[in-house]
Coordinates of C-alpha atoms in Angstrom, one line a residue:
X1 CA 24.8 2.8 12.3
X2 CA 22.0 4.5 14.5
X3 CA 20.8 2.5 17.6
X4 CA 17.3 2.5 16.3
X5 CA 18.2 0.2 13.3
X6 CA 17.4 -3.3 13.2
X7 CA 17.5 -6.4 11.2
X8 CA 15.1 -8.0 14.0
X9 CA 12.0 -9.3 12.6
X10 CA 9.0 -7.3 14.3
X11 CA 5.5 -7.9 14.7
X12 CA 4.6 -4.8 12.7
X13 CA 5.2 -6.1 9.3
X14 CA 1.7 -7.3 7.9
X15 CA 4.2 -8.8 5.3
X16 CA 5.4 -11.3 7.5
X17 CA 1.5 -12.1 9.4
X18 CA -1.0 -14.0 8.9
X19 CA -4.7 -12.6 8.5
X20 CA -5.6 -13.8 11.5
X21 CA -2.2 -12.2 13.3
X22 CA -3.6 -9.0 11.7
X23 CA -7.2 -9.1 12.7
X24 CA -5.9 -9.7 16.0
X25 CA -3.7 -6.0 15.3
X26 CA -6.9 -4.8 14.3
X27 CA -9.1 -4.9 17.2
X28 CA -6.3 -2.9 19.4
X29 CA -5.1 -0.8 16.7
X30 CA -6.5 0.6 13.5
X31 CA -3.6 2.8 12.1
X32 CA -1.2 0.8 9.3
X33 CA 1.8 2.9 7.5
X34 CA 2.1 2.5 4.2
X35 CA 5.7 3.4 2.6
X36 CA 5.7 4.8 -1.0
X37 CA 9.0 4.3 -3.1
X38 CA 10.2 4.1 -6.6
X39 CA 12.5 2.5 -8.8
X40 CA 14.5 5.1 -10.0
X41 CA 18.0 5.9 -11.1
X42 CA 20.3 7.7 -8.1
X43 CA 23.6 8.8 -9.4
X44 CA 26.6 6.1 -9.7
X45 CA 26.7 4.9 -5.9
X46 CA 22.5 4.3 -4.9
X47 CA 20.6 1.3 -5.7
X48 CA 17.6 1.8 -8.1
X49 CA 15.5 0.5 -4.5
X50 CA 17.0 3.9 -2.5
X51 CA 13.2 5.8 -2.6
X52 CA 11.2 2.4 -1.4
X53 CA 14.4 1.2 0.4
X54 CA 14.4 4.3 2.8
X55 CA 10.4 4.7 3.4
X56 CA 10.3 0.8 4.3
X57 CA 13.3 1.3 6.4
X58 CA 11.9 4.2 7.8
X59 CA 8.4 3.0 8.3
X60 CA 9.9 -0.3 10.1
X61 CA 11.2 2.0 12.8
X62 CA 8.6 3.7 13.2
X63 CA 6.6 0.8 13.3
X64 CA 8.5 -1.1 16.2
X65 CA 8.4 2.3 17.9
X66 CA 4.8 2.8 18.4
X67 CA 3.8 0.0 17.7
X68 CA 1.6 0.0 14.7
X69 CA 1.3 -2.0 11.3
X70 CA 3.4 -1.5 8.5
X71 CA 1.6 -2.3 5.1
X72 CA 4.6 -3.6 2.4
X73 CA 6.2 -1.4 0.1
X74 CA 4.7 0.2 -2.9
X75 CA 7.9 0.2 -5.0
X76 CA 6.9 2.1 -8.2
X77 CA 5.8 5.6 -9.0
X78 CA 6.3 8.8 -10.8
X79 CA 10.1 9.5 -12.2
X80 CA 9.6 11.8 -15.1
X81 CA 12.8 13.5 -14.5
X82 CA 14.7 9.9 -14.2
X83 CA 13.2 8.1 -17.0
X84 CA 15.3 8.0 -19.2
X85 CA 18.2 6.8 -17.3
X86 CA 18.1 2.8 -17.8
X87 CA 16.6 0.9 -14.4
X88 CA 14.0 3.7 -13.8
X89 CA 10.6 2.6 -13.8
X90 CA 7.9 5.0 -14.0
X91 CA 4.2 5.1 -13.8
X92 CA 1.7 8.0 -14.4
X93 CA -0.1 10.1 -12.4
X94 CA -3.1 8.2 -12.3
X95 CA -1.8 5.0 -12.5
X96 CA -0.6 6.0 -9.1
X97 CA -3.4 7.6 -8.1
X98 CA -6.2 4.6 -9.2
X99 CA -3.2 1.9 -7.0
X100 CA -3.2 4.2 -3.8
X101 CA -7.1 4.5 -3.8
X102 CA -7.8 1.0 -4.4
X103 CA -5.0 -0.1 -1.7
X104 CA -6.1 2.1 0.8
X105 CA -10.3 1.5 0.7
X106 CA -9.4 -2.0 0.7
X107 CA -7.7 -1.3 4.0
X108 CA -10.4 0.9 5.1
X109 CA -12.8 -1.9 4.2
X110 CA -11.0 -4.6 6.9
X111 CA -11.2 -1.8 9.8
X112 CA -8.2 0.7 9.3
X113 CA -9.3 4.1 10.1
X114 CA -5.8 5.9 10.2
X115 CA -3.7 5.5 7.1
X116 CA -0.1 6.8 7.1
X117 CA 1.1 7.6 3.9
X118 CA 5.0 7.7 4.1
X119 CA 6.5 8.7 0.5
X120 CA 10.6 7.9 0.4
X121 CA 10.1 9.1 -3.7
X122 CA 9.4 13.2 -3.3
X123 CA 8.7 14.3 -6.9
X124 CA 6.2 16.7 -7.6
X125 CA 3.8 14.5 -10.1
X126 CA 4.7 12.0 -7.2
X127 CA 2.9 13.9 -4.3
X128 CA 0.2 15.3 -6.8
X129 CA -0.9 11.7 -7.5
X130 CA -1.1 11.0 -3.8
X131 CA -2.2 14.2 -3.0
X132 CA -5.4 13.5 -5.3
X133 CA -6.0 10.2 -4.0
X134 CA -6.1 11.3 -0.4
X135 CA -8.7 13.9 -1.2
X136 CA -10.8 11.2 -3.1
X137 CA -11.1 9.1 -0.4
X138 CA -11.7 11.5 2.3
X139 CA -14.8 12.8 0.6
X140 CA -15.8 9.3 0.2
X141 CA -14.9 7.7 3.8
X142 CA -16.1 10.1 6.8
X143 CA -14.7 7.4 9.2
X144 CA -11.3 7.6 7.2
X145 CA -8.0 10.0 8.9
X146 CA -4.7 10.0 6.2
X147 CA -1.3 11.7 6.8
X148 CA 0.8 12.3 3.8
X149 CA 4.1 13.1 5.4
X150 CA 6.3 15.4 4.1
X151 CA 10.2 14.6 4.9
X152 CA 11.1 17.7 3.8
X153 CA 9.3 19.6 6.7
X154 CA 11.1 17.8 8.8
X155 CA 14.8 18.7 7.6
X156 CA 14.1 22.2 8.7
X157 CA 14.8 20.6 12.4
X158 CA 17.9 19.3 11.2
X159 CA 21.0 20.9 13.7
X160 CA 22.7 24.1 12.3
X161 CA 25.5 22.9 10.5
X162 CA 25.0 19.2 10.5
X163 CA 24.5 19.4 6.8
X164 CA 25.3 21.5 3.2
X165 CA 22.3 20.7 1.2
X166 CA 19.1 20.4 2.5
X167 CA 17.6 19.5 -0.8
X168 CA 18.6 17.1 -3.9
X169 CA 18.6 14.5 -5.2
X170 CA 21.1 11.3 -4.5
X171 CA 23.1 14.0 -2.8
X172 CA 24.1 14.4 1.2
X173 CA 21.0 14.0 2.4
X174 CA 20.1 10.8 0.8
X175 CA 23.5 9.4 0.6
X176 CA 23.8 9.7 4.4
X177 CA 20.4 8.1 5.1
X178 CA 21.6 5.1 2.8
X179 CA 25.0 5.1 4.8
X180 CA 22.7 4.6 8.2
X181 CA 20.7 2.2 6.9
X182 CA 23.0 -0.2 5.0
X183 CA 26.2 1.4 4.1
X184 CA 26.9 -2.1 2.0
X185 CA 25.1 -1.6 -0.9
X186 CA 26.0 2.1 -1.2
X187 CA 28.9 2.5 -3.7
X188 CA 31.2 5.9 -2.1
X189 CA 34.4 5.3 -4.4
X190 CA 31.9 6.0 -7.5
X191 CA 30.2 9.1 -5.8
X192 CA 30.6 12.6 -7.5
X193 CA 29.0 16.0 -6.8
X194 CA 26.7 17.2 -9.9
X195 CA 24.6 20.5 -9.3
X196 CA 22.7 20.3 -13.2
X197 CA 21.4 23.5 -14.7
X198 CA 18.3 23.0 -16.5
X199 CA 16.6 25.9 -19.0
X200 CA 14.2 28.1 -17.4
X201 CA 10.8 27.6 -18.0
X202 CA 11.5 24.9 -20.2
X203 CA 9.8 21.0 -19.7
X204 CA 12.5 19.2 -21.0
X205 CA 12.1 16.0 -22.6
X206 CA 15.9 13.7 -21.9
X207 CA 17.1 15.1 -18.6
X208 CA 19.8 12.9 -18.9
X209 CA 21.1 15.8 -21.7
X210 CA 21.4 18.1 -18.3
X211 CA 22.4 15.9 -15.6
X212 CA 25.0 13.2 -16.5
X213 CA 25.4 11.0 -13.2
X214 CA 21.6 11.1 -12.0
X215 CA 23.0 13.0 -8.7
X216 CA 21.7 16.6 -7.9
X217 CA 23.9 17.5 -5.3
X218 CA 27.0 16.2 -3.5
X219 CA 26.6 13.0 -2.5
X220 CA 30.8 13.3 -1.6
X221 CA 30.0 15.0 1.9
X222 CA 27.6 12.3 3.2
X223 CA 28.2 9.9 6.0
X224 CA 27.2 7.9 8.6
X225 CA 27.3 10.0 11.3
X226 CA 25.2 12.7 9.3
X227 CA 22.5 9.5 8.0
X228 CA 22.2 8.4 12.0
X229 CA 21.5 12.2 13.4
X230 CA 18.6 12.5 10.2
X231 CA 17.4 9.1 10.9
X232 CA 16.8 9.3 14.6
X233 CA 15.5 12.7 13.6
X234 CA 13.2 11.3 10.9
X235 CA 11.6 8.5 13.3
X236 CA 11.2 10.8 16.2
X237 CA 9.4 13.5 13.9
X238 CA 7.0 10.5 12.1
X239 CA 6.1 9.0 15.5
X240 CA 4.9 12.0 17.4
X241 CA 2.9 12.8 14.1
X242 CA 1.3 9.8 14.3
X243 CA 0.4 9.5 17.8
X244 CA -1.0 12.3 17.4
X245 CA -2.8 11.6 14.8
X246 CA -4.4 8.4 16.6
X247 CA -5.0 10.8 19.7
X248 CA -7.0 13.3 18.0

């Protein structure tokens, strides 16, 4: 397990404040992360909670780090690809927009200024939906900065040859980050590699018909060792994003 995780209860967590703990946040600090999951299906051997599971996670590092607020979890958003395996819960693109809006002005309206978007779920319609909200409230809040990071950029700093796939889904790259984090509740005796072909051009309506565990990738190649060296990597890359973010 990397060095940098922690079951120690920080002061970042607004969940665990009180208003007045975060007022008192407030008038040193005005930048709160908030971590965008999903419930969604992830092969045989990941919890439905592995997309809002990891951003929390993630965001909790970050947060003890530099020492700014961590909003709580938004645990739901857009799985079309997943929905019809059973557990996945999915809402629409503008169900998802309308929720990030209205979370984030009400944040704006108690004094945050930078909001940092952390999404653990990376979909397309997923980052669309956020995508639009951010540029609705930009046009409407001048005194308003938001980051919408992008994991995937940072993968590209991942060492030559740490990993085989830098892309997937419940594959290495995931599997490894849930081995970091809490290797307990990840099941490896159940997981498979599955590399699903899906028609071209086609929008197809069951992808459970293409893909039979979930898994896009090979989740058998993941391990700790692998999850800590993306993990660190991860935290390091979100905090100097941030800070510099808050020094601009």
């Amino acid at each position: 397990m990397s060095e940098l995780t922690s079951n120690s209860n920080t002061k970042c967590l607004m969940a665990n404040m009180t208003w007045k703990e975060v007022e008192s946040t407030l008038s040193k600090n005005k930048t709160v992360i908030i971590p965008f999951g999903s419930t969604e299906e992830h092969g045989y051997h990941l919890p439905l909670s592995t997309d809002y599971f990891v951003a929390y996670e993630l965001a909790k590092l970050v947060g003890k780090r530099i020492q700014v607020l961590v909003a709580p979890p938004i645990c739901y958003g857009v799985c079309r690809r997943g929905a019809s395996f059973p557990g996945t819960i999915t809402i629409s693109i503008d169900t998802l927009r309308t929720l990030t809006i209205d979370i984030i002005t009400s944040l704006h309206s108690q004094g945050f200024r930078n909001i940092i978007i952390l999404p653990g779920h990376l979909g397309s319609a997923q980052i669309i939906g956020l995508e639009l909200a951010c540029q609705e409230l930009l046009i409407k809040h001048e005194t308003l900065k938001i980051a919408l990071i992008d994991l995937t950029k940072f993968l590209e700093k991942i060492p030559e040859g740490l990993i085989e796939e830098r892309f997937g889904h419940a594959g290495e790259v995931e599997t490894s980050l849930m081995l970091a984090l809490d290797p307990k509740i990840v099941r490896m005796t159940d997981a498979i590699s599955e590399k699903p072909i899906f028609p071209a051009h086609q929008i197809v309506r069951d992808s459970k018909k293409f893909m039979k565990s979930g898994v896009m990738g090979d989740a058998k190649i993941a391990s700790i060792e692998k999850g800590t060296t993306i993990l660190d990597l991860f935290v390091n890359e979100i905090s100097k994003t941030i800070l510099g973010i808050i020094e601009d």
